[in-house]
Amino acid sequence: MTETNNINRRTFLKRSAQATITAGVVATTSNSVFAAATETEATGYIGSIIDLTKCDGCVNYDTPLCVTACKTKNEHRFPQPEGPLKNYWPQKRHEDYSKEQDRTDRLTPYNWTFIEQVEVSHDGITEMVSIPRRCMHCIDAPCQKLCPFGVIDKTEQGAVKIDEFFCMGGAKCRDVCPWDIPQRQAGVGVYMHIAPDLAGGGVMYKCDMCSDLLAKGESPACQTSCPTGAVEFGPVDQMRKLAQEKAAEIGGYVYGDDENGGTLTFYVSKVPFDKINDAIVKSKAEAKAKSQDKRPDGRPNMEPKVGNMLDTTQGLMLATLIAPIAGAATAGIAAYKTLKGKKNESGDKHEE
């Protein structure tokens, strides 16, 4: 029997009062309170440039090489659902991609990066633009602050990372993400052992910027696999400056520096991003009209100057509503970690 099965509801609820207060304070804190701290903190982060003038979508390959490299690097972490899959209480639906694990035309729990391709007209020229999409890794990430379970964190290099073991799949991270990046898979996660009929909905998955490689001073898989040199990682201040220089050289544009309060990802394009976004929105609408799939489309928009939802009244209200849930969830996770610590002290191994 695994340790997760040893957590009972009494233990789960015992720790909820203190956790609720703590979670409420964190969840309802405005981004502006942390602005000065994050600006200083970000100087030690790793950023990336995605140069759209170099990316050709790997036209000579069946699958873009960055997509293949990402899947190969992370396949040992991909979800393995336990059936039958339950709906998200109290809703009557769930998100399941387990039969589409080879899909690469969108973000899924089994595909953390993909290449969006759209036709864009600019200055009398119509061309195909290839856009690698994955987590933007925001400097002041709203998903981290609003996670009801407190399982999204930042690494020392700045990567926004979901703890897949403790995530309960509430999808609030996706709700506050301007790009709807995290993707959910039902039938997996610790919630199945804690309260399968009362909480959670699976686990959320997304790019973590190959945080294990960055921690060792190595380059992420998308960079080392790119045949055109379109992807580049380095100190965020250097990447920001280089992106602006590249854009100036071609009379182009940068995306990611101002969006959502600033991110660690800087796209460089000779085509305006409002035109790219319009093309993406149009393509998605056409695809939706032909599809019966009601799941999130997994194809992020690229709206320039998009803001942070937590700086809005709607975001503050959502954070306030989530706070009590966050307390109970944090309580359960704290209980599990306590049990895990006691067992480790006695020499027992944690079975995942």
mmCIF file of C-alpha atoms in Angstrom:
data_model
loop_
_atom_site.group_PDB
_atom_site.id
_atom_site.type_symbol
_atom_site.label_atom_id
_atom_site.label_comp_id
_atom_site.label_asym_id
_atom_site.label_seq_id
_atom_site.Cartn_x
_atom_site.Cartn_y
_atom_site.Cartn_z
ATOM 1 C CA MET A 1 0.000 0.000 0.000
ATOM 2 C CA THR A 2 1.333 3.443 -0.903
ATOM 3 C CA GLU A 3 1.586 6.305 1.563
ATOM 4 C CA THR A 4 -1.150 8.225 -0.235
ATOM 5 C CA ASN A 5 -3.609 5.548 0.798
ATOM 6 C CA ASN A 6 -2.703 6.179 4.454
ATOM 7 C CA ILE A 7 -4.143 9.704 4.375
ATOM 8 C CA ASN A 8 -7.615 9.716 5.867
ATOM 9 C CA ARG A 9 -10.154 12.518 5.831
ATOM 10 C CA ARG A 10 -9.681 13.258 9.535
ATOM 11 C CA THR A 11 -5.979 13.968 8.974
ATOM 12 C CA PHE A 12 -6.814 15.890 5.824
ATOM 13 C CA LEU A 13 -9.243 18.238 7.604
ATOM 14 C CA LYS A 14 -7.250 18.536 10.834
ATOM 15 C CA ARG A 15 -4.763 20.888 9.207
ATOM 16 C CA SER A 16 -7.238 22.934 7.196
ATOM 17 C CA ALA A 17 -7.894 25.932 9.475
ATOM 18 C CA GLN A 18 -4.364 27.315 9.544
ATOM 19 C CA ALA A 19 -3.783 26.445 5.894
ATOM 20 C CA THR A 20 -6.957 28.262 4.829
ATOM 21 C CA ILE A 21 -5.800 31.523 6.398
ATOM 22 C CA THR A 22 -2.352 31.254 4.803
ATOM 23 C CA ALA A 23 -3.721 30.353 1.379
ATOM 24 C CA GLY A 24 -6.212 33.193 1.491
ATOM 25 C CA VAL A 25 -3.523 35.771 2.123
ATOM 26 C CA VAL A 26 -1.331 34.447 -0.695
ATOM 27 C CA ALA A 27 -4.155 34.008 -3.224
ATOM 28 C CA THR A 28 -5.571 37.512 -2.805
ATOM 29 C CA THR A 29 -2.283 39.401 -2.867
ATOM 30 C CA SER A 30 -2.009 41.703 -5.881
ATOM 31 C CA ASN A 31 0.890 41.414 -8.279
ATOM 32 C CA SER A 32 1.818 45.033 -7.602
ATOM 33 C CA VAL A 33 2.802 44.174 -4.033
ATOM 34 C CA PHE A 34 5.502 41.868 -5.351
ATOM 35 C CA ALA A 35 6.620 44.010 -8.300
ATOM 36 C CA ALA A 36 9.851 45.338 -6.790
ATOM 37 C CA ALA A 37 10.876 41.922 -5.506
ATOM 38 C CA THR A 38 10.272 40.137 -8.804
ATOM 39 C CA GLU A 39 12.229 42.702 -10.821
ATOM 40 C CA THR A 40 15.277 42.111 -8.643
ATOM 41 C CA GLU A 41 14.736 38.359 -8.541
ATOM 42 C CA ALA A 42 14.415 38.080 -12.326
ATOM 43 C CA THR A 43 17.987 39.202 -12.933
ATOM 44 C CA GLY A 44 19.186 35.725 -11.997
ATOM 45 C CA TYR A 45 16.673 33.965 -14.232
ATOM 46 C CA ILE A 46 17.191 32.228 -17.548
ATOM 47 C CA GLY A 47 15.243 33.566 -20.508
ATOM 48 C CA SER A 48 14.803 32.459 -24.091
ATOM 49 C CA ILE A 49 14.476 33.928 -27.564
ATOM 50 C CA ILE A 50 12.261 32.318 -30.187
ATOM 51 C CA ASP A 51 13.193 33.887 -33.518
ATOM 52 C CA LEU A 52 10.286 33.541 -35.936
ATOM 53 C CA THR A 53 12.479 34.713 -38.814
ATOM 54 C CA LYS A 54 14.481 31.491 -38.406
ATOM 55 C CA CYS A 55 11.801 28.939 -37.513
ATOM 56 C CA ASP A 56 10.445 27.162 -40.602
ATOM 57 C CA GLY A 57 8.417 24.546 -38.735
ATOM 58 C CA CYS A 58 10.969 21.876 -39.751
ATOM 59 C CA VAL A 59 9.423 21.602 -43.207
ATOM 60 C CA ASN A 60 11.677 18.673 -44.106
ATOM 61 C CA TYR A 61 10.585 16.553 -41.148
ATOM 62 C CA ASP A 62 7.343 14.753 -40.338
ATOM 63 C CA THR A 63 7.341 16.339 -36.877
ATOM 64 C CA PRO A 64 9.193 19.507 -35.828
ATOM 65 C CA LEU A 65 12.404 18.456 -34.096
ATOM 66 C CA CYS A 66 11.795 20.582 -30.988
ATOM 67 C CA VAL A 67 8.448 18.827 -30.530
ATOM 68 C CA THR A 68 10.016 15.384 -30.897
ATOM 69 C CA ALA A 69 12.858 16.284 -28.528
ATOM 70 C CA CYS A 70 10.441 17.599 -25.900
ATOM 71 C CA LYS A 71 8.279 14.478 -26.050
ATOM 72 C CA THR A 72 11.309 12.176 -25.859
ATOM 73 C CA LYS A 73 12.800 14.120 -22.956
ATOM 74 C CA ASN A 74 9.583 14.087 -20.899
ATOM 75 C CA GLU A 75 7.783 10.887 -21.881
ATOM 76 C CA HIS A 76 8.693 9.200 -18.579
ATOM 77 C CA ARG A 77 6.572 11.874 -16.852
ATOM 78 C CA PHE A 78 3.520 11.557 -19.078
ATOM 79 C CA PRO A 79 0.298 10.547 -17.300
ATOM 80 C CA GLN A 80 -0.867 6.955 -17.172
ATOM 81 C CA PRO A 81 -4.564 7.178 -16.238
ATOM 82 C CA GLU A 82 -6.324 4.684 -14.034
ATOM 83 C CA GLY A 83 -9.781 3.827 -15.354
ATOM 84 C CA PRO A 84 -12.631 4.227 -15.278
ATOM 85 C CA LEU A 85 -12.178 7.983 -15.550
ATOM 86 C CA LYS A 86 -14.467 10.023 -13.321
ATOM 87 C CA ASN A 87 -16.082 13.338 -14.162
ATOM 88 C CA TYR A 88 -15.096 16.580 -12.466
ATOM 89 C CA TRP A 89 -17.493 16.917 -9.567
ATOM 90 C CA PRO A 90 -20.015 18.511 -9.769
ATOM 91 C CA GLN A 91 -19.667 18.670 -13.553
ATOM 92 C CA LYS A 92 -20.431 15.816 -15.899
ATOM 93 C CA ARG A 93 -17.307 15.837 -18.000
ATOM 94 C CA HIS A 94 -13.588 15.173 -17.896
ATOM 95 C CA GLU A 95 -10.562 15.833 -20.113
ATOM 96 C CA ASP A 96 -8.833 12.755 -21.482
ATOM 97 C CA TYR A 97 -6.004 12.692 -24.023
ATOM 98 C CA SER A 98 -4.680 9.224 -23.212
ATOM 99 C CA LYS A 99 -5.798 7.897 -26.601
ATOM 100 C CA GLU A 100 -4.144 10.849 -28.387
ATOM 101 C CA GLN A 101 -0.644 10.627 -26.978
ATOM 102 C CA ASP A 102 0.964 11.018 -30.413
ATOM 103 C CA ARG A 103 -0.897 14.222 -31.219
ATOM 104 C CA THR A 104 1.446 17.143 -32.002
ATOM 105 C CA ASP A 105 -0.827 19.800 -33.520
ATOM 106 C CA ARG A 106 -1.694 21.384 -30.169
ATOM 107 C CA LEU A 107 -0.731 21.399 -26.491
ATOM 108 C CA THR A 108 -1.849 18.321 -24.555
ATOM 109 C CA PRO A 109 -0.720 16.590 -21.347
ATOM 110 C CA TYR A 110 1.474 14.498 -23.674
ATOM 111 C CA ASN A 111 2.725 17.332 -25.886
ATOM 112 C CA TRP A 112 4.160 20.377 -24.117
ATOM 113 C CA THR A 113 5.236 22.320 -27.189
ATOM 114 C CA PHE A 114 3.947 22.539 -30.749
ATOM 115 C CA ILE A 115 4.376 24.653 -33.861
ATOM 116 C CA GLU A 116 1.470 26.927 -34.750
ATOM 117 C CA GLN A 117 1.461 27.751 -38.457
ATOM 118 C CA VAL A 118 -0.680 30.554 -39.889
ATOM 119 C CA GLU A 119 -0.722 32.651 -43.032
ATOM 120 C CA VAL A 120 -0.164 36.347 -42.333
ATOM 121 C CA SER A 121 -0.303 39.278 -44.735
ATOM 122 C CA HIS A 122 1.919 42.295 -44.036
ATOM 123 C CA ASP A 123 3.250 45.064 -46.292
ATOM 124 C CA GLY A 124 1.639 43.433 -49.314
ATOM 125 C CA ILE A 125 3.267 40.067 -48.693
ATOM 126 C CA THR A 126 1.455 36.925 -47.511
ATOM 127 C CA GLU A 127 3.622 34.288 -45.874
ATOM 128 C CA MET A 128 3.429 31.293 -43.617
ATOM 129 C CA VAL A 129 4.637 32.035 -40.080
ATOM 130 C CA SER A 130 5.768 29.148 -37.860
ATOM 131 C CA ILE A 131 5.440 29.827 -34.135
ATOM 132 C CA PRO A 132 6.760 27.420 -31.461
ATOM 133 C CA ARG A 133 4.301 27.561 -28.558
ATOM 134 C CA ARG A 134 4.795 26.445 -24.972
ATOM 135 C CA CYS A 135 4.706 27.975 -21.488
ATOM 136 C CA MET A 136 5.886 31.607 -21.495
ATOM 137 C CA HIS A 137 7.315 31.312 -17.929
ATOM 138 C CA CYS A 138 5.998 34.590 -16.546
ATOM 139 C CA ILE A 139 8.204 36.553 -14.176
ATOM 140 C CA ASP A 140 5.278 37.128 -11.812
ATOM 141 C CA ALA A 141 3.178 34.102 -12.714
ATOM 142 C CA PRO A 142 -0.555 34.360 -11.865
ATOM 143 C CA CYS A 143 -0.888 30.572 -12.083
ATOM 144 C CA GLN A 144 1.565 30.236 -9.206
ATOM 145 C CA LYS A 145 -0.369 32.655 -7.000
ATOM 146 C CA LEU A 146 -3.829 31.309 -7.749
ATOM 147 C CA CYS A 147 -3.155 27.571 -7.629
ATOM 148 C CA PRO A 148 -5.671 26.304 -5.026
ATOM 149 C CA PHE A 149 -3.269 23.545 -4.035
ATOM 150 C CA GLY A 150 -0.071 25.595 -3.792
ATOM 151 C CA VAL A 151 1.806 23.188 -6.054
ATOM 152 C CA ILE A 152 3.173 25.620 -8.656
ATOM 153 C CA ASP A 153 6.589 27.029 -7.907
ATOM 154 C CA LYS A 154 9.520 28.750 -9.533
ATOM 155 C CA THR A 155 12.961 27.194 -9.812
ATOM 156 C CA GLU A 156 16.128 29.174 -9.149
ATOM 157 C CA GLN A 157 16.390 29.696 -12.900
ATOM 158 C CA GLY A 158 12.853 31.145 -13.042
ATOM 159 C CA ALA A 159 11.046 28.222 -14.653
ATOM 160 C CA VAL A 160 7.391 27.953 -13.610
ATOM 161 C CA LYS A 161 6.959 24.339 -12.575
ATOM 162 C CA ILE A 162 3.939 22.256 -11.555
ATOM 163 C CA ASP A 163 4.428 19.573 -8.918
ATOM 164 C CA GLU A 164 2.715 16.810 -10.868
ATOM 165 C CA PHE A 165 2.546 14.476 -7.890
ATOM 166 C CA PHE A 166 0.514 16.832 -5.691
ATOM 167 C CA CYS A 167 -1.511 18.628 -8.406
ATOM 168 C CA MET A 168 -5.243 17.921 -8.163
ATOM 169 C CA GLY A 169 -6.180 19.262 -11.583
ATOM 170 C CA GLY A 170 -8.403 22.165 -10.560
ATOM 171 C CA ALA A 171 -7.304 23.983 -13.758
ATOM 172 C CA LYS A 172 -7.369 27.422 -12.105
ATOM 173 C CA CYS A 173 -3.837 27.827 -13.444
ATOM 174 C CA ARG A 174 -5.253 27.584 -16.954
ATOM 175 C CA ASP A 175 -8.111 29.946 -16.087
ATOM 176 C CA VAL A 176 -5.728 32.773 -15.140
ATOM 177 C CA CYS A 177 -3.114 32.064 -17.814
ATOM 178 C CA PRO A 178 -3.547 34.558 -20.687
ATOM 179 C CA TRP A 179 -2.574 31.789 -23.072
ATOM 180 C CA ASP A 180 -4.475 28.832 -21.481
ATOM 181 C CA ILE A 181 -1.220 26.880 -21.478
ATOM 182 C CA PRO A 182 -1.579 24.100 -18.822
ATOM 183 C CA GLN A 183 -3.428 21.016 -20.067
ATOM 184 C CA ARG A 184 -5.357 18.545 -17.875
ATOM 185 C CA GLN A 185 -5.463 14.765 -17.842
ATOM 186 C CA ALA A 186 -8.109 12.947 -15.801
ATOM 187 C CA GLY A 187 -7.553 9.706 -13.944
ATOM 188 C CA VAL A 188 -4.165 10.533 -12.441
ATOM 189 C CA GLY A 189 -2.894 12.347 -9.366
ATOM 190 C CA VAL A 190 -2.884 12.214 -5.603
ATOM 191 C CA TYR A 191 -6.522 13.383 -5.436
ATOM 192 C CA MET A 192 -7.580 9.869 -6.459
ATOM 193 C CA HIS A 193 -6.264 8.631 -3.122
ATOM 194 C CA ILE A 194 -7.431 11.559 -0.981
ATOM 195 C CA ALA A 195 -10.930 12.512 -2.142
ATOM 196 C CA PRO A 196 -11.666 11.113 -5.613
ATOM 197 C CA ASP A 197 -15.380 11.929 -5.459
ATOM 198 C CA LEU A 198 -15.098 15.363 -3.876
ATOM 199 C CA ALA A 199 -12.148 17.226 -5.346
ATOM 200 C CA GLY A 200 -9.714 17.525 -8.188
ATOM 201 C CA GLY A 201 -9.882 16.486 -11.763
ATOM 202 C CA GLY A 202 -6.528 14.964 -12.610
ATOM 203 C CA VAL A 203 -3.176 16.669 -13.121
ATOM 204 C CA MET A 204 -2.115 19.756 -15.095
ATOM 205 C CA TYR A 205 0.884 19.454 -17.418
ATOM 206 C CA LYS A 206 3.059 21.976 -19.256
ATOM 207 C CA CYS A 207 6.620 22.846 -20.231
ATOM 208 C CA ASP A 208 8.936 23.361 -17.254
ATOM 209 C CA MET A 209 11.762 24.778 -19.407
ATOM 210 C CA CYS A 210 13.746 21.550 -18.898
ATOM 211 C CA SER A 211 14.413 22.792 -15.368
ATOM 212 C CA ASP A 212 16.533 19.750 -14.545
ATOM 213 C CA LEU A 213 18.895 20.556 -17.413
ATOM 214 C CA LEU A 214 19.017 24.263 -16.555
ATOM 215 C CA ALA A 215 19.918 23.382 -12.966
ATOM 216 C CA LYS A 216 22.966 21.542 -14.328
ATOM 217 C CA GLY A 217 23.922 24.394 -16.613
ATOM 218 C CA GLU A 218 22.747 22.536 -19.711
ATOM 219 C CA SER A 219 20.491 23.725 -22.536
ATOM 220 C CA PRO A 220 16.818 22.715 -22.856
ATOM 221 C CA ALA A 221 15.898 20.061 -25.416
ATOM 222 C CA CYS A 222 14.122 22.506 -27.730
ATOM 223 C CA GLN A 223 17.311 24.535 -28.156
ATOM 224 C CA THR A 224 19.697 21.649 -28.732
ATOM 225 C CA SER A 225 17.347 20.013 -31.247
ATOM 226 C CA CYS A 226 16.533 23.122 -33.330
ATOM 227 C CA PRO A 227 18.222 22.800 -36.756
ATOM 228 C CA THR A 228 17.909 26.518 -37.610
ATOM 229 C CA GLY A 229 19.036 28.092 -34.330
ATOM 230 C CA ALA A 230 15.633 29.686 -33.820
ATOM 231 C CA VAL A 231 15.612 28.930 -30.079
ATOM 232 C CA GLU A 232 18.203 30.348 -27.710
ATOM 233 C CA PHE A 233 18.488 30.357 -23.909
ATOM 234 C CA GLY A 234 20.627 32.540 -21.651
ATOM 235 C CA PRO A 235 20.510 35.065 -18.786
ATOM 236 C CA VAL A 236 17.180 36.866 -19.070
ATOM 237 C CA ASP A 237 18.655 40.366 -19.226
ATOM 238 C CA GLN A 238 20.904 39.316 -22.106
ATOM 239 C CA MET A 239 18.048 37.589 -23.919
ATOM 240 C CA ARG A 240 15.797 40.636 -23.549
ATOM 241 C CA LYS A 241 18.486 42.957 -24.915
ATOM 242 C CA LEU A 242 19.343 40.583 -27.757
ATOM 243 C CA ALA A 243 15.672 40.196 -28.721
ATOM 244 C CA GLN A 244 15.265 43.958 -28.906
ATOM 245 C CA GLU A 245 18.429 44.255 -30.997
ATOM 246 C CA LYS A 246 17.275 41.527 -33.383
ATOM 247 C CA ALA A 247 13.899 43.213 -33.785
ATOM 248 C CA ALA A 248 15.522 46.604 -34.416
ATOM 249 C CA GLU A 249 17.753 45.134 -37.129
ATOM 250 C CA ILE A 250 14.774 43.879 -39.135
ATOM 251 C CA GLY A 251 12.317 46.648 -38.246
ATOM 252 C CA GLY A 252 10.388 43.993 -36.367
ATOM 253 C CA TYR A 253 8.656 43.297 -33.100
ATOM 254 C CA VAL A 254 9.177 41.605 -29.715
ATOM 255 C CA TYR A 255 6.515 39.640 -27.848
ATOM 256 C CA GLY A 256 6.777 38.548 -24.213
ATOM 257 C CA ASP A 257 8.607 41.463 -22.633
ATOM 258 C CA ASP A 258 5.496 43.423 -21.634
ATOM 259 C CA GLU A 259 2.814 40.766 -21.890
ATOM 260 C CA ASN A 260 1.303 39.569 -18.587
ATOM 261 C CA GLY A 261 3.680 41.809 -16.670
ATOM 262 C CA GLY A 262 6.758 40.329 -18.348
ATOM 263 C CA THR A 263 7.859 36.799 -19.204
ATOM 264 C CA LEU A 264 11.101 34.899 -19.678
ATOM 265 C CA THR A 265 10.225 34.174 -23.317
ATOM 266 C CA PHE A 266 10.883 36.713 -26.080
ATOM 267 C CA TYR A 267 9.523 36.142 -29.561
ATOM 268 C CA VAL A 268 11.116 38.109 -32.404
ATOM 269 C CA SER A 269 9.115 38.660 -35.607
ATOM 270 C CA LYS A 270 9.203 40.863 -38.686
ATOM 271 C CA VAL A 271 5.392 40.582 -38.763
ATOM 272 C CA PRO A 272 3.306 42.497 -36.163
ATOM 273 C CA PHE A 273 1.971 40.231 -33.435
ATOM 274 C CA ASP A 274 -1.537 41.670 -33.674
ATOM 275 C CA LYS A 275 -1.683 40.280 -37.222
ATOM 276 C CA ILE A 276 -0.297 36.954 -36.053
ATOM 277 C CA ASN A 277 -2.909 36.840 -33.298
ATOM 278 C CA ASP A 278 -5.712 37.687 -35.721
ATOM 279 C CA ALA A 279 -4.609 34.821 -37.965
ATOM 280 C CA ILE A 280 -4.510 32.393 -35.019
ATOM 281 C CA VAL A 281 -7.957 33.447 -33.810
ATOM 282 C CA LYS A 282 -9.394 33.041 -37.316
ATOM 283 C CA SER A 283 -7.789 29.620 -37.783
ATOM 284 C CA LYS A 284 -9.090 28.416 -34.428
ATOM 285 C CA ALA A 285 -12.618 29.634 -35.175
ATOM 286 C CA GLU A 286 -12.614 27.780 -38.498
ATOM 287 C CA ALA A 287 -11.366 24.594 -36.835
ATOM 288 C CA LYS A 288 -13.928 24.858 -34.026
ATOM 289 C CA ALA A 289 -16.767 25.211 -36.524
ATOM 290 C CA LYS A 290 -15.797 21.843 -38.017
ATOM 291 C CA SER A 291 -15.226 20.023 -34.707
ATOM 292 C CA GLN A 292 -17.428 18.500 -32.025
ATOM 293 C CA ASP A 293 -14.579 18.544 -29.493
ATOM 294 C CA LYS A 294 -15.640 20.586 -26.432
ATOM 295 C CA ARG A 295 -12.246 20.482 -24.707
ATOM 296 C CA PRO A 296 -9.948 23.530 -24.553
ATOM 297 C CA ASP A 297 -8.360 23.878 -27.984
ATOM 298 C CA GLY A 298 -4.726 23.815 -26.788
ATOM 299 C CA ARG A 299 -3.720 26.490 -29.303
ATOM 300 C CA PRO A 300 -2.756 29.690 -27.445
ATOM 301 C CA ASN A 301 -3.636 33.138 -28.758
ATOM 302 C CA MET A 302 -0.899 35.757 -29.108
ATOM 303 C CA GLU A 303 -2.643 38.963 -28.093
ATOM 304 C CA PRO A 304 -0.175 41.856 -27.728
ATOM 305 C CA LYS A 305 -0.020 43.640 -24.364
ATOM 306 C CA VAL A 306 -2.263 41.054 -22.739
ATOM 307 C CA GLY A 307 -2.639 41.835 -19.035
ATOM 308 C CA ASN A 308 -2.516 39.880 -15.796
ATOM 309 C CA MET A 309 -5.946 38.656 -14.681
ATOM 310 C CA LEU A 310 -5.034 39.006 -10.998
ATOM 311 C CA ASP A 311 -4.795 42.771 -11.491
ATOM 312 C CA THR A 312 -8.485 42.883 -12.411
ATOM 313 C CA THR A 313 -11.629 42.847 -10.278
ATOM 314 C CA GLN A 314 -12.567 39.490 -11.777
ATOM 315 C CA GLY A 315 -9.195 38.046 -10.802
ATOM 316 C CA LEU A 316 -9.437 39.346 -7.249
ATOM 317 C CA MET A 317 -12.919 37.863 -6.880
ATOM 318 C CA LEU A 318 -11.718 34.508 -8.184
ATOM 319 C CA ALA A 319 -8.794 34.536 -5.758
ATOM 320 C CA THR A 320 -11.141 35.289 -2.853
ATOM 321 C CA LEU A 321 -13.459 32.427 -3.807
ATOM 322 C CA ILE A 322 -10.576 29.997 -4.145
ATOM 323 C CA ALA A 323 -8.971 30.785 -0.788
ATOM 324 C CA PRO A 324 -11.084 28.352 1.321
ATOM 325 C CA ILE A 325 -10.516 25.556 -1.199
ATOM 326 C CA ALA A 326 -6.832 26.328 -1.155
ATOM 327 C CA GLY A 327 -6.783 25.939 2.596
ATOM 328 C CA ALA A 328 -8.333 22.480 2.568
ATOM 329 C CA ALA A 329 -6.121 21.317 -0.286
ATOM 330 C CA THR A 330 -2.975 22.664 1.336
ATOM 331 C CA ALA A 331 -4.026 20.844 4.488
ATOM 332 C CA GLY A 332 -4.171 17.497 2.718
ATOM 333 C CA ILE A 333 -0.825 18.009 1.037
ATOM 334 C CA ALA A 334 0.738 19.078 4.336
ATOM 335 C CA ALA A 335 -0.635 15.915 5.935
ATOM 336 C CA TYR A 336 0.852 13.757 3.215
ATOM 337 C CA LYS A 337 4.255 15.442 3.476
ATOM 338 C CA THR A 338 4.199 14.935 7.256
ATOM 339 C CA LEU A 339 3.476 11.257 6.817
ATOM 340 C CA LYS A 340 6.142 10.965 4.158
ATOM 341 C CA GLY A 341 8.697 12.621 6.443
ATOM 342 C CA LYS A 342 7.911 10.268 9.311
ATOM 343 C CA LYS A 343 8.210 7.223 7.081
ATOM 344 C CA ASN A 344 11.501 8.444 5.606
ATOM 345 C CA GLU A 345 12.861 8.883 9.111
ATOM 346 C CA SER A 346 12.000 5.272 9.869
ATOM 347 C CA GLY A 347 13.729 4.105 6.699
ATOM 348 C CA ASP A 348 10.630 3.374 4.621
ATOM 349 C CA LYS A 349 10.603 4.301 0.928
ATOM 350 C CA HIS A 350 7.931 6.406 -0.705
ATOM 351 C CA GLU A 351 6.197 4.492 -3.430
ATOM 352 C CA GLU A 352 5.073 6.718 -6.334
#
